[in-house]
Amino acid sequence: MAKLNVNICGVNFKNPVIAASGTFGFGKEFDEIYDISCLGGISTKGLTLEPRLGNPTPRIAEAHGVILNSVGLQNPGVDVFLRDDLDFLKSKHIAIVANVAGRTLEDYEGICARLDGLVDMIELNISCPNVRCGGMAFGIRPESVKEATRVAKSALKHTPLMVKLSPNVESIPANARAAEEGGADALSLINTLNGMVIDIERRRPFFANVTAGVSGAGIRPIAVRMVWEACNAVGIPVMGMGGITCAEDALQFILAGAAAVQVGTANFSDTLAMPKIIEGLNSWLDAHGVADVNELRGALQLD
Ligand code: SIN
């Protein structure tokens, strides 16, 4: 069996397959289907200081090869997470990444301070396209990426900070470098692409929020390209995500330079997608005589 564990900023992930935020809740529902202790880790649904009800419905639509969501960061609030979910996740011995969001820089600072030392890693969500205040607003321009990162980092004494980048930007390398300059310990990308569906009978947007975030297999080539660009722009570790459905998809991100991958939308169409990807990675590495998945990180050859 090949070695699958990866170390990112001092955090041990038993394998490089992590549940992506917003597709896995806080793990309990999936743990009824399979023992989630097999995963490398989980990134929680985006947490805010206060509970949020999210956007009005409809909030989900399908299109060829993709889904669109406009959830609007619905979550029970960080204190409910700490009371009801953290012990359960700790009992699973998987790396716990808390995805955090806010309306203001003070919100980001406050939630990072609240979670510091309690989880293994913070994933700073400055890339949600579905909220009017905060969210992607901080993730578009390099100056605000750097500032949001700096503020979050200043609240963290014990827990490494990973910044989740938006694909809806002019330059991924510029924003990746801005996060690194702001003090990020790691990056994750991509969050969803901004999209729209129109109800032609009603001649109106399908989504109550008009636009929505696009994810799923159809966005994978864009995500691989952006992860590759980010990995070439910075010296800190990168987690890649966007449309991963199988081990071979995950390997594209790792060859592009990702230290680990997050799997999101695939969990909706196949609840066993992540255990299958982990098993698939094992088989692929064995079949190709690769003893350690870390050997493949950034091993893309351009000539
Ligand atoms: C949402 O809750 O709207 C999705 C979260 C995100 O895209 O970051």
PDB file of C-alpha atoms and ligand atoms in Angstrom:
ATOM      1  CA  MET A   1       0.000   0.000   0.000  1.00  0.00           C
ATOM      2  CA  ALA A   2       1.368   3.410  -0.971  1.00  0.00           C
ATOM      3  CA  LYS A   3       1.837   6.140   1.624  1.00  0.00           C
ATOM      4  CA  LEU A   4      -1.126   8.493   1.357  1.00  0.00           C
ATOM      5  CA  ASN A   5      -0.721  10.821   4.307  1.00  0.00           C
ATOM      6  CA  VAL A   6       0.180  14.458   3.658  1.00  0.00           C
ATOM      7  CA  ASN A   7       1.380  17.130   6.053  1.00  0.00           C
ATOM      8  CA  ILE A   8       0.142  20.639   5.407  1.00  0.00           C
ATOM      9  CA  CYS A   9       1.361  23.402   7.733  1.00  0.00           C
ATOM     10  CA  GLY A  10       2.069  20.836  10.447  1.00  0.00           C
ATOM     11  CA  VAL A  11      -1.396  19.284  10.193  1.00  0.00           C
ATOM     12  CA  ASN A  12      -1.435  15.575   9.392  1.00  0.00           C
ATOM     13  CA  PHE A  13      -4.058  14.458   6.876  1.00  0.00           C
ATOM     14  CA  LYS A  14      -4.172  10.647   6.771  1.00  0.00           C
ATOM     15  CA  ASN A  15      -4.804  10.919   3.040  1.00  0.00           C
ATOM     16  CA  PRO A  16      -5.130  13.875   0.648  1.00  0.00           C
ATOM     17  CA  VAL A  17      -8.920  13.607   0.217  1.00  0.00           C
ATOM     18  CA  ILE A  18     -10.897  16.184   2.182  1.00  0.00           C
ATOM     19  CA  ALA A  19     -14.628  16.909   2.138  1.00  0.00           C
ATOM     20  CA  ALA A  20     -15.242  20.337   0.607  1.00  0.00           C
ATOM     21  CA  SER A  21     -17.127  22.957   2.550  1.00  0.00           C
ATOM     22  CA  GLY A  22     -20.854  23.128   1.993  1.00  0.00           C
ATOM     23  CA  THR A  23     -21.209  19.644   0.554  1.00  0.00           C
ATOM     24  CA  PHE A  24     -20.752  17.596   3.699  1.00  0.00           C
ATOM     25  CA  GLY A  25     -22.409  19.556   6.507  1.00  0.00           C
ATOM     26  CA  PHE A  26     -20.518  18.734   9.683  1.00  0.00           C
ATOM     27  CA  GLY A  27     -20.119  15.074   8.725  1.00  0.00           C
ATOM     28  CA  LYS A  28     -22.852  13.411  10.766  1.00  0.00           C
ATOM     29  CA  GLU A  29     -25.237  12.565   7.928  1.00  0.00           C
ATOM     30  CA  PHE A  30     -22.461  10.986   5.849  1.00  0.00           C
ATOM     31  CA  ASP A  31     -21.214   9.070   8.892  1.00  0.00           C
ATOM     32  CA  GLU A  32     -24.551   7.230   8.864  1.00  0.00           C
ATOM     33  CA  ILE A  33     -23.655   5.978   5.369  1.00  0.00           C
ATOM     34  CA  TYR A  34     -19.951   5.177   5.950  1.00  0.00           C
ATOM     35  CA  ASP A  35     -17.400   5.697   8.710  1.00  0.00           C
ATOM     36  CA  ILE A  36     -15.979   9.103   7.845  1.00  0.00           C
ATOM     37  CA  SER A  37     -12.823   8.364   9.825  1.00  0.00           C
ATOM     38  CA  CYS A  38     -11.450   7.037   6.498  1.00  0.00           C
ATOM     39  CA  LEU A  39     -11.231  10.613   5.160  1.00  0.00           C
ATOM     40  CA  GLY A  40      -8.213  12.849   5.204  1.00  0.00           C
ATOM     41  CA  GLY A  41     -10.314  15.617   6.681  1.00  0.00           C
ATOM     42  CA  ILE A  42     -13.425  17.713   6.471  1.00  0.00           C
ATOM     43  CA  SER A  43     -13.933  21.367   5.722  1.00  0.00           C
ATOM     44  CA  THR A  44     -17.081  22.400   7.543  1.00  0.00           C
ATOM     45  CA  LYS A  45     -20.023  24.266   6.086  1.00  0.00           C
ATOM     46  CA  GLY A  46     -19.110  27.957   6.144  1.00  0.00           C
ATOM     47  CA  LEU A  47     -19.448  29.219   9.710  1.00  0.00           C
ATOM     48  CA  THR A  48     -20.330  32.735  10.777  1.00  0.00           C
ATOM     49  CA  LEU A  49     -20.384  34.340  14.219  1.00  0.00           C
ATOM     50  CA  GLU A  50     -24.202  34.419  14.223  1.00  0.00           C
ATOM     51  CA  PRO A  51     -26.601  31.832  12.763  1.00  0.00           C
ATOM     52  CA  ARG A  52     -27.733  32.515   9.176  1.00  0.00           C
ATOM     53  CA  LEU A  53     -30.886  31.336   7.411  1.00  0.00           C
ATOM     54  CA  GLY A  54     -29.349  31.757   3.959  1.00  0.00           C
ATOM     55  CA  ASN A  55     -31.001  32.950   0.768  1.00  0.00           C
ATOM     56  CA  PRO A  56     -34.658  32.554  -0.229  1.00  0.00           C
ATOM     57  CA  THR A  57     -35.461  29.489  -2.351  1.00  0.00           C
ATOM     58  CA  PRO A  58     -34.920  28.212  -4.992  1.00  0.00           C
ATOM     59  CA  ARG A  59     -31.251  27.741  -4.140  1.00  0.00           C
ATOM     60  CA  ILE A  60     -30.138  24.722  -6.204  1.00  0.00           C
ATOM     61  CA  ALA A  61     -30.331  23.977  -9.939  1.00  0.00           C
ATOM     62  CA  GLU A  62     -28.728  21.451 -12.265  1.00  0.00           C
ATOM     63  CA  ALA A  63     -27.231  21.990 -15.702  1.00  0.00           C
ATOM     64  CA  HIS A  64     -25.138  19.698 -17.936  1.00  0.00           C
ATOM     65  CA  GLY A  65     -22.160  18.475 -15.910  1.00  0.00           C
ATOM     66  CA  VAL A  66     -22.632  21.064 -13.170  1.00  0.00           C
ATOM     67  CA  ILE A  67     -24.891  22.239 -10.387  1.00  0.00           C
ATOM     68  CA  LEU A  68     -25.556  25.787  -9.263  1.00  0.00           C
ATOM     69  CA  ASN A  69     -26.089  26.776  -5.636  1.00  0.00           C
ATOM     70  CA  SER A  70     -27.200  29.968  -4.028  1.00  0.00           C
ATOM     71  CA  VAL A  71     -27.353  28.844  -0.418  1.00  0.00           C
ATOM     72  CA  GLY A  72     -26.165  32.116   1.066  1.00  0.00           C
ATOM     73  CA  LEU A  73     -24.042  30.692   3.877  1.00  0.00           C
ATOM     74  CA  GLN A  74     -26.881  29.101   5.852  1.00  0.00           C
ATOM     75  CA  ASN A  75     -25.338  27.769   9.068  1.00  0.00           C
ATOM     76  CA  PRO A  76     -26.154  27.460  12.777  1.00  0.00           C
ATOM     77  CA  GLY A  77     -23.407  29.845  13.907  1.00  0.00           C
ATOM     78  CA  VAL A  78     -20.008  29.042  15.328  1.00  0.00           C
ATOM     79  CA  ASP A  79     -21.144  28.476  18.913  1.00  0.00           C
ATOM     80  CA  VAL A  80     -23.663  25.813  17.923  1.00  0.00           C
ATOM     81  CA  PHE A  81     -20.934  24.125  15.861  1.00  0.00           C
ATOM     82  CA  LEU A  82     -18.617  24.126  18.870  1.00  0.00           C
ATOM     83  CA  ARG A  83     -21.360  22.787  21.158  1.00  0.00           C
ATOM     84  CA  ASP A  84     -22.919  20.163  18.868  1.00  0.00           C
ATOM     85  CA  ASP A  85     -20.388  19.082  16.258  1.00  0.00           C
ATOM     86  CA  LEU A  86     -16.776  19.562  17.277  1.00  0.00           C
ATOM     87  CA  ASP A  87     -16.580  16.616  19.704  1.00  0.00           C
ATOM     88  CA  PHE A  88     -18.166  14.330  17.131  1.00  0.00           C
ATOM     89  CA  LEU A  89     -15.584  15.340  14.507  1.00  0.00           C
ATOM     90  CA  LYS A  90     -12.727  14.966  16.988  1.00  0.00           C
ATOM     91  CA  SER A  91     -13.931  11.422  17.767  1.00  0.00           C
ATOM     92  CA  LYS A  92     -13.383  10.598  14.073  1.00  0.00           C
ATOM     93  CA  HIS A  93      -9.653  11.476  14.219  1.00  0.00           C
ATOM     94  CA  ILE A  94      -9.734  13.362  10.945  1.00  0.00           C
ATOM     95  CA  ALA A  95      -8.279  16.784  10.305  1.00  0.00           C
ATOM     96  CA  ILE A  96     -10.906  19.434  11.063  1.00  0.00           C
ATOM     97  CA  VAL A  97     -10.845  22.480   8.827  1.00  0.00           C
ATOM     98  CA  ALA A  98     -13.295  25.206   9.851  1.00  0.00           C
ATOM     99  CA  ASN A  99     -14.498  27.219   6.862  1.00  0.00           C
ATOM    100  CA  VAL A 100     -15.323  30.722   8.125  1.00  0.00           C
ATOM    101  CA  ALA A 101     -17.105  33.691   6.600  1.00  0.00           C
ATOM    102  CA  GLY A 102     -18.245  37.137   7.611  1.00  0.00           C
ATOM    103  CA  ARG A 103     -19.861  40.395   6.516  1.00  0.00           C
ATOM    104  CA  THR A 104     -17.038  42.597   7.767  1.00  0.00           C
ATOM    105  CA  LEU A 105     -13.350  42.320   8.514  1.00  0.00           C
ATOM    106  CA  GLU A 106     -14.253  42.448  12.213  1.00  0.00           C
ATOM    107  CA  ASP A 107     -16.437  39.348  11.698  1.00  0.00           C
ATOM    108  CA  TYR A 108     -13.506  37.475  10.161  1.00  0.00           C
ATOM    109  CA  GLU A 109     -11.260  38.519  13.013  1.00  0.00           C
ATOM    110  CA  GLY A 110     -13.855  37.538  15.622  1.00  0.00           C
ATOM    111  CA  ILE A 111     -14.596  34.087  14.258  1.00  0.00           C
ATOM    112  CA  CYS A 112     -10.914  33.277  13.816  1.00  0.00           C
ATOM    113  CA  ALA A 113     -10.273  34.281  17.425  1.00  0.00           C
ATOM    114  CA  ARG A 114     -13.217  32.110  18.555  1.00  0.00           C
ATOM    115  CA  LEU A 115     -11.888  29.020  16.755  1.00  0.00           C
ATOM    116  CA  ASP A 116      -8.167  29.502  17.361  1.00  0.00           C
ATOM    117  CA  GLY A 117      -6.679  26.364  18.908  1.00  0.00           C
ATOM    118  CA  LEU A 118      -9.957  24.443  18.695  1.00  0.00           C
ATOM    119  CA  VAL A 119      -9.720  23.155  15.115  1.00  0.00           C
ATOM    120  CA  ASP A 120      -6.782  21.977  13.011  1.00  0.00           C
ATOM    121  CA  MET A 121      -7.008  24.626  10.317  1.00  0.00           C
ATOM    122  CA  ILE A 122      -9.071  27.659   9.367  1.00  0.00           C
ATOM    123  CA  GLU A 123     -10.261  28.048   5.763  1.00  0.00           C
ATOM    124  CA  LEU A 124     -10.964  31.721   5.199  1.00  0.00           C
ATOM    125  CA  ASN A 125     -13.936  31.985   2.870  1.00  0.00           C
ATOM    126  CA  ILE A 126     -13.508  35.230   0.972  1.00  0.00           C
ATOM    127  CA  SER A 127     -14.969  33.691  -2.153  1.00  0.00           C
ATOM    128  CA  CYS A 128     -18.682  32.925  -1.590  1.00  0.00           C
ATOM    129  CA  PRO A 129     -20.491  34.453  -4.600  1.00  0.00           C
ATOM    130  CA  ASN A 130     -23.963  34.254  -3.004  1.00  0.00           C
ATOM    131  CA  VAL A 131     -23.996  36.955  -0.335  1.00  0.00           C
ATOM    132  CA  ARG A 132     -24.265  40.731  -0.702  1.00  0.00           C
ATOM    133  CA  CYS A 133     -22.052  41.683   2.252  1.00  0.00           C
ATOM    134  CA  GLY A 134     -18.631  40.158   2.738  1.00  0.00           C
ATOM    135  CA  GLY A 135     -18.019  36.830   1.000  1.00  0.00           C
ATOM    136  CA  MET A 136     -16.536  37.265  -2.469  1.00  0.00           C
ATOM    137  CA  ALA A 137     -16.363  41.039  -2.006  1.00  0.00           C
ATOM    138  CA  PHE A 138     -13.126  40.520  -0.052  1.00  0.00           C
ATOM    139  CA  GLY A 139     -11.786  37.993  -2.540  1.00  0.00           C
ATOM    140  CA  ILE A 140     -11.814  39.870  -5.831  1.00  0.00           C
ATOM    141  CA  ARG A 141      -9.022  42.439  -5.627  1.00  0.00           C
ATOM    142  CA  PRO A 142      -5.515  41.574  -4.397  1.00  0.00           C
ATOM    143  CA  GLU A 143      -5.536  44.499  -1.932  1.00  0.00           C
ATOM    144  CA  SER A 144      -8.629  43.234  -0.092  1.00  0.00           C
ATOM    145  CA  VAL A 145      -7.443  39.603  -0.255  1.00  0.00           C
ATOM    146  CA  LYS A 146      -4.262  40.695   1.485  1.00  0.00           C
ATOM    147  CA  GLU A 147      -6.089  42.802   4.059  1.00  0.00           C
ATOM    148  CA  ALA A 148      -8.688  40.122   4.945  1.00  0.00           C
ATOM    149  CA  THR A 149      -5.886  37.579   5.267  1.00  0.00           C
ATOM    150  CA  ARG A 150      -3.835  39.908   7.469  1.00  0.00           C
ATOM    151  CA  VAL A 151      -6.792  40.577   9.777  1.00  0.00           C
ATOM    152  CA  ALA A 152      -7.674  36.879  10.105  1.00  0.00           C
ATOM    153  CA  LYS A 153      -4.056  35.913  10.677  1.00  0.00           C
ATOM    154  CA  SER A 154      -3.702  38.495  13.439  1.00  0.00           C
ATOM    155  CA  ALA A 155      -6.417  36.664  15.406  1.00  0.00           C
ATOM    156  CA  LEU A 156      -4.741  33.262  15.124  1.00  0.00           C
ATOM    157  CA  LYS A 157      -2.014  32.182  17.505  1.00  0.00           C
ATOM    158  CA  HIS A 158      -2.300  28.392  17.242  1.00  0.00           C
ATOM    159  CA  THR A 159      -4.198  27.426  14.106  1.00  0.00           C
ATOM    160  CA  PRO A 160      -2.854  27.664  10.549  1.00  0.00           C
ATOM    161  CA  LEU A 161      -4.754  29.829   8.093  1.00  0.00           C
ATOM    162  CA  MET A 162      -5.747  28.642   4.631  1.00  0.00           C
ATOM    163  CA  VAL A 163      -7.353  31.196   2.318  1.00  0.00           C
ATOM    164  CA  LYS A 164     -10.018  29.980  -0.124  1.00  0.00           C
ATOM    165  CA  LEU A 165      -9.682  31.883  -3.382  1.00  0.00           C
ATOM    166  CA  SER A 166     -12.386  32.886  -5.819  1.00  0.00           C
ATOM    167  CA  PRO A 167     -12.140  31.971  -9.511  1.00  0.00           C
ATOM    168  CA  ASN A 168     -14.178  35.074 -10.402  1.00  0.00           C
ATOM    169  CA  VAL A 169     -11.130  37.311 -10.565  1.00  0.00           C
ATOM    170  CA  GLU A 170      -8.800  38.956 -13.036  1.00  0.00           C
ATOM    171  CA  SER A 171      -5.654  37.145 -11.932  1.00  0.00           C
ATOM    172  CA  ILE A 172      -5.324  34.013  -9.803  1.00  0.00           C
ATOM    173  CA  PRO A 173      -1.533  34.458  -9.414  1.00  0.00           C
ATOM    174  CA  ALA A 174      -2.005  38.049  -8.172  1.00  0.00           C
ATOM    175  CA  ASN A 175      -4.603  37.013  -5.590  1.00  0.00           C
ATOM    176  CA  ALA A 176      -2.631  33.945  -4.542  1.00  0.00           C
ATOM    177  CA  ARG A 177       0.446  36.127  -3.943  1.00  0.00           C
ATOM    178  CA  ALA A 178      -1.687  38.692  -2.071  1.00  0.00           C
ATOM    179  CA  ALA A 179      -2.921  36.015   0.327  1.00  0.00           C
ATOM    180  CA  GLU A 180       0.627  34.768   0.855  1.00  0.00           C
ATOM    181  CA  GLU A 181       1.834  38.332   1.527  1.00  0.00           C
ATOM    182  CA  GLY A 182      -1.060  38.802   3.980  1.00  0.00           C
ATOM    183  CA  GLY A 183       0.220  35.850   6.007  1.00  0.00           C
ATOM    184  CA  ALA A 184      -1.701  32.851   4.656  1.00  0.00           C
ATOM    185  CA  ASP A 185      -0.153  29.509   5.567  1.00  0.00           C
ATOM    186  CA  ALA A 186      -1.929  27.722   2.715  1.00  0.00           C
ATOM    187  CA  LEU A 187      -4.403  28.336  -0.103  1.00  0.00           C
ATOM    188  CA  SER A 188      -7.439  26.462  -1.344  1.00  0.00           C
ATOM    189  CA  LEU A 189      -9.146  26.919  -4.698  1.00  0.00           C
ATOM    190  CA  ILE A 190     -11.392  27.112  -6.527  1.00  0.00           C
ATOM    191  CA  ASN A 191     -14.656  28.200  -4.990  1.00  0.00           C
ATOM    192  CA  THR A 192     -17.612  28.245  -7.367  1.00  0.00           C
ATOM    193  CA  LEU A 193     -17.778  30.172 -10.626  1.00  0.00           C
ATOM    194  CA  ASN A 194     -20.422  32.856 -10.830  1.00  0.00           C
ATOM    195  CA  GLY A 195     -23.327  31.656 -12.992  1.00  0.00           C
ATOM    196  CA  MET A 196     -26.974  32.202 -13.826  1.00  0.00           C
ATOM    197  CA  VAL A 197     -30.022  30.245 -14.991  1.00  0.00           C
ATOM    198  CA  ILE A 198     -33.003  31.894 -16.665  1.00  0.00           C
ATOM    199  CA  ASP A 199     -36.568  30.576 -16.459  1.00  0.00           C
ATOM    200  CA  ILE A 200     -37.644  31.315 -20.030  1.00  0.00           C
ATOM    201  CA  GLU A 201     -41.398  30.873 -19.354  1.00  0.00           C
ATOM    202  CA  ARG A 202     -41.365  33.424 -16.567  1.00  0.00           C
ATOM    203  CA  ARG A 203     -38.633  35.482 -18.243  1.00  0.00           C
ATOM    204  CA  ARG A 204     -37.032  35.785 -14.875  1.00  0.00           C
ATOM    205  CA  PRO A 205     -33.882  34.524 -13.160  1.00  0.00           C
ATOM    206  CA  PHE A 206     -34.386  31.005 -11.780  1.00  0.00           C
ATOM    207  CA  PHE A 207     -32.636  31.909  -8.522  1.00  0.00           C
ATOM    208  CA  ALA A 208     -34.212  34.226  -5.998  1.00  0.00           C
ATOM    209  CA  ASN A 209     -30.712  35.677  -5.606  1.00  0.00           C
ATOM    210  CA  VAL A 210     -30.422  36.009  -9.440  1.00  0.00           C
ATOM    211  CA  THR A 211     -26.906  34.529  -9.706  1.00  0.00           C
ATOM    212  CA  ALA A 212     -25.414  31.391  -8.192  1.00  0.00           C
ATOM    213  CA  GLY A 213     -22.160  29.454  -7.836  1.00  0.00           C
ATOM    214  CA  VAL A 214     -21.357  26.778 -10.429  1.00  0.00           C
ATOM    215  CA  SER A 215     -19.583  23.572  -9.349  1.00  0.00           C
ATOM    216  CA  GLY A 216     -19.235  19.986 -10.524  1.00  0.00           C
ATOM    217  CA  ALA A 217     -17.370  17.959 -13.109  1.00  0.00           C
ATOM    218  CA  GLY A 218     -17.900  20.525 -15.877  1.00  0.00           C
ATOM    219  CA  ILE A 219     -15.681  23.122 -14.175  1.00  0.00           C
ATOM    220  CA  ARG A 220     -12.725  20.770 -13.579  1.00  0.00           C
ATOM    221  CA  PRO A 221     -10.458  21.886 -16.465  1.00  0.00           C
ATOM    222  CA  ILE A 222     -10.810  25.513 -15.346  1.00  0.00           C
ATOM    223  CA  ALA A 223     -10.043  24.536 -11.752  1.00  0.00           C
ATOM    224  CA  VAL A 224      -6.967  22.486 -12.713  1.00  0.00           C
ATOM    225  CA  ARG A 225      -5.605  25.430 -14.695  1.00  0.00           C
ATOM    226  CA  MET A 226      -6.199  27.863 -11.811  1.00  0.00           C
ATOM    227  CA  VAL A 227      -4.659  25.524  -9.225  1.00  0.00           C
ATOM    228  CA  TRP A 228      -1.614  25.123 -11.470  1.00  0.00           C
ATOM    229  CA  GLU A 229      -1.314  28.917 -11.780  1.00  0.00           C
ATOM    230  CA  ALA A 230      -1.617  29.380  -8.011  1.00  0.00           C
ATOM    231  CA  CYS A 231       0.942  26.682  -7.264  1.00  0.00           C
ATOM    232  CA  ASN A 232       3.409  28.394  -9.600  1.00  0.00           C
ATOM    233  CA  ALA A 233       2.799  31.773  -7.976  1.00  0.00           C
ATOM    234  CA  VAL A 234       3.354  30.972  -4.285  1.00  0.00           C
ATOM    235  CA  GLY A 235       5.587  28.976  -1.971  1.00  0.00           C
ATOM    236  CA  ILE A 236       2.848  27.902   0.458  1.00  0.00           C
ATOM    237  CA  PRO A 237       0.857  24.646   0.105  1.00  0.00           C
ATOM    238  CA  VAL A 238      -2.298  24.589  -2.010  1.00  0.00           C
ATOM    239  CA  MET A 239      -5.426  22.432  -1.741  1.00  0.00           C
ATOM    240  CA  GLY A 240      -7.082  21.967  -5.114  1.00  0.00           C
ATOM    241  CA  MET A 241     -10.739  21.457  -5.811  1.00  0.00           C
ATOM    242  CA  GLY A 242     -13.311  21.799  -8.547  1.00  0.00           C
ATOM    243  CA  GLY A 243     -15.211  18.941 -10.168  1.00  0.00           C
ATOM    244  CA  ILE A 244     -13.251  16.009  -8.759  1.00  0.00           C
ATOM    245  CA  THR A 245     -15.218  12.781  -9.206  1.00  0.00           C
ATOM    246  CA  CYS A 246     -12.572  10.035  -9.159  1.00  0.00           C
ATOM    247  CA  ALA A 247      -8.944   9.286  -8.248  1.00  0.00           C
ATOM    248  CA  GLU A 248      -7.734  10.202 -11.740  1.00  0.00           C
ATOM    249  CA  ASP A 249      -9.321  13.653 -11.406  1.00  0.00           C
ATOM    250  CA  ALA A 250      -7.655  14.116  -8.010  1.00  0.00           C
ATOM    251  CA  LEU A 251      -4.288  13.167  -9.504  1.00  0.00           C
ATOM    252  CA  GLN A 252      -4.546  15.955 -12.086  1.00  0.00           C
ATOM    253  CA  PHE A 253      -4.689  18.500  -9.242  1.00  0.00           C
ATOM    254  CA  ILE A 254      -1.798  16.841  -7.391  1.00  0.00           C
ATOM    255  CA  LEU A 255       0.377  16.785 -10.516  1.00  0.00           C
ATOM    256  CA  ALA A 256      -0.501  20.460 -11.007  1.00  0.00           C
ATOM    257  CA  GLY A 257       1.004  21.112  -7.576  1.00  0.00           C
ATOM    258  CA  ALA A 258      -1.775  20.600  -5.021  1.00  0.00           C
ATOM    259  CA  ALA A 259      -0.742  19.054  -1.708  1.00  0.00           C
ATOM    260  CA  ALA A 260      -4.271  17.683  -1.214  1.00  0.00           C
ATOM    261  CA  VAL A 261      -7.697  17.894  -2.802  1.00  0.00           C
ATOM    262  CA  GLN A 262     -11.197  18.697  -1.657  1.00  0.00           C
ATOM    263  CA  VAL A 263     -14.188  16.825  -3.051  1.00  0.00           C
ATOM    264  CA  GLY A 264     -17.535  18.611  -3.110  1.00  0.00           C
ATOM    265  CA  THR A 265     -20.327  18.215  -5.638  1.00  0.00           C
ATOM    266  CA  ALA A 266     -19.480  14.547  -6.290  1.00  0.00           C
ATOM    267  CA  ASN A 267     -20.778  13.801  -2.767  1.00  0.00           C
ATOM    268  CA  PHE A 268     -24.285  14.704  -3.938  1.00  0.00           C
ATOM    269  CA  SER A 269     -24.451  12.259  -6.853  1.00  0.00           C
ATOM    270  CA  ASP A 270     -22.521   9.449  -5.128  1.00  0.00           C
ATOM    271  CA  THR A 271     -22.493   9.512  -1.340  1.00  0.00           C
ATOM    272  CA  LEU A 272     -19.544   7.071  -1.427  1.00  0.00           C
ATOM    273  CA  ALA A 273     -17.495   9.238  -3.810  1.00  0.00           C
ATOM    274  CA  MET A 274     -14.735  10.030  -1.316  1.00  0.00           C
ATOM    275  CA  PRO A 275     -14.044   6.499  -0.019  1.00  0.00           C
ATOM    276  CA  LYS A 276     -13.961   5.400  -3.671  1.00  0.00           C
ATOM    277  CA  ILE A 277     -11.466   8.153  -4.537  1.00  0.00           C
ATOM    278  CA  ILE A 278      -9.201   7.147  -1.632  1.00  0.00           C
ATOM    279  CA  GLU A 279      -9.350   3.506  -2.705  1.00  0.00           C
ATOM    280  CA  GLY A 280      -8.767   4.553  -6.307  1.00  0.00           C
ATOM    281  CA  LEU A 281      -5.676   6.545  -5.325  1.00  0.00           C
ATOM    282  CA  ASN A 282      -4.277   3.488  -3.527  1.00  0.00           C
ATOM    283  CA  SER A 283      -4.846   1.289  -6.561  1.00  0.00           C
ATOM    284  CA  TRP A 284      -3.428   3.824  -9.019  1.00  0.00           C
ATOM    285  CA  LEU A 285      -0.269   4.430  -6.982  1.00  0.00           C
ATOM    286  CA  ASP A 286       0.307   0.694  -6.530  1.00  0.00           C
ATOM    287  CA  ALA A 287      -0.289   0.002 -10.213  1.00  0.00           C
ATOM    288  CA  HIS A 288       2.183   2.739 -11.188  1.00  0.00           C
ATOM    289  CA  GLY A 289       4.858   1.798  -8.629  1.00  0.00           C
ATOM    290  CA  VAL A 290       4.545   5.079  -6.710  1.00  0.00           C
ATOM    291  CA  ALA A 291       5.360   4.524  -3.024  1.00  0.00           C
ATOM    292  CA  ASP A 292       4.232   7.915  -1.717  1.00  0.00           C
ATOM    293  CA  VAL A 293       1.540  10.252  -3.055  1.00  0.00           C
ATOM    294  CA  ASN A 294       3.761  13.223  -2.147  1.00  0.00           C
ATOM    295  CA  GLU A 295       6.134  12.155  -4.955  1.00  0.00           C
ATOM    296  CA  LEU A 296       3.482  13.229  -7.459  1.00  0.00           C
ATOM    297  CA  ARG A 297       2.919  16.692  -6.054  1.00  0.00           C
ATOM    298  CA  GLY A 298       3.845  19.199  -8.732  1.00  0.00           C
ATOM    299  CA  ALA A 299       5.354  16.454 -10.893  1.00  0.00           C
ATOM    300  CA  LEU A 300       3.712  17.834 -14.049  1.00  0.00           C
ATOM    301  CA  GLN A 301       6.209  17.952 -16.927  1.00  0.00           C
ATOM    302  CA  LEU A 302       5.814  20.672 -19.508  1.00  0.00           C
ATOM    303  CA  ASP A 303       8.348  19.544 -22.102  1.00  0.00           C
TER     304      ASP A 303
HETATM  305  C1  SIN B   1     -23.167  29.354  -0.043  1.00  0.00           C
HETATM  306  O1  SIN B   1     -23.471  29.067   1.125  1.00  0.00           O
HETATM  307  O2  SIN B   1     -23.813  30.186  -0.703  1.00  0.00           O
HETATM  308  C2  SIN B   1     -21.996  28.690  -0.704  1.00  0.00           C
HETATM  309  C3  SIN B   1     -20.745  28.939   0.028  1.00  0.00           C
HETATM  310  C4  SIN B   1     -19.606  29.332  -0.826  1.00  0.00           C
HETATM  311  O3  SIN B   1     -19.707  29.344  -2.058  1.00  0.00           O
HETATM  312  O4  SIN B   1     -18.552  29.657  -0.291  1.00  0.00           O
END
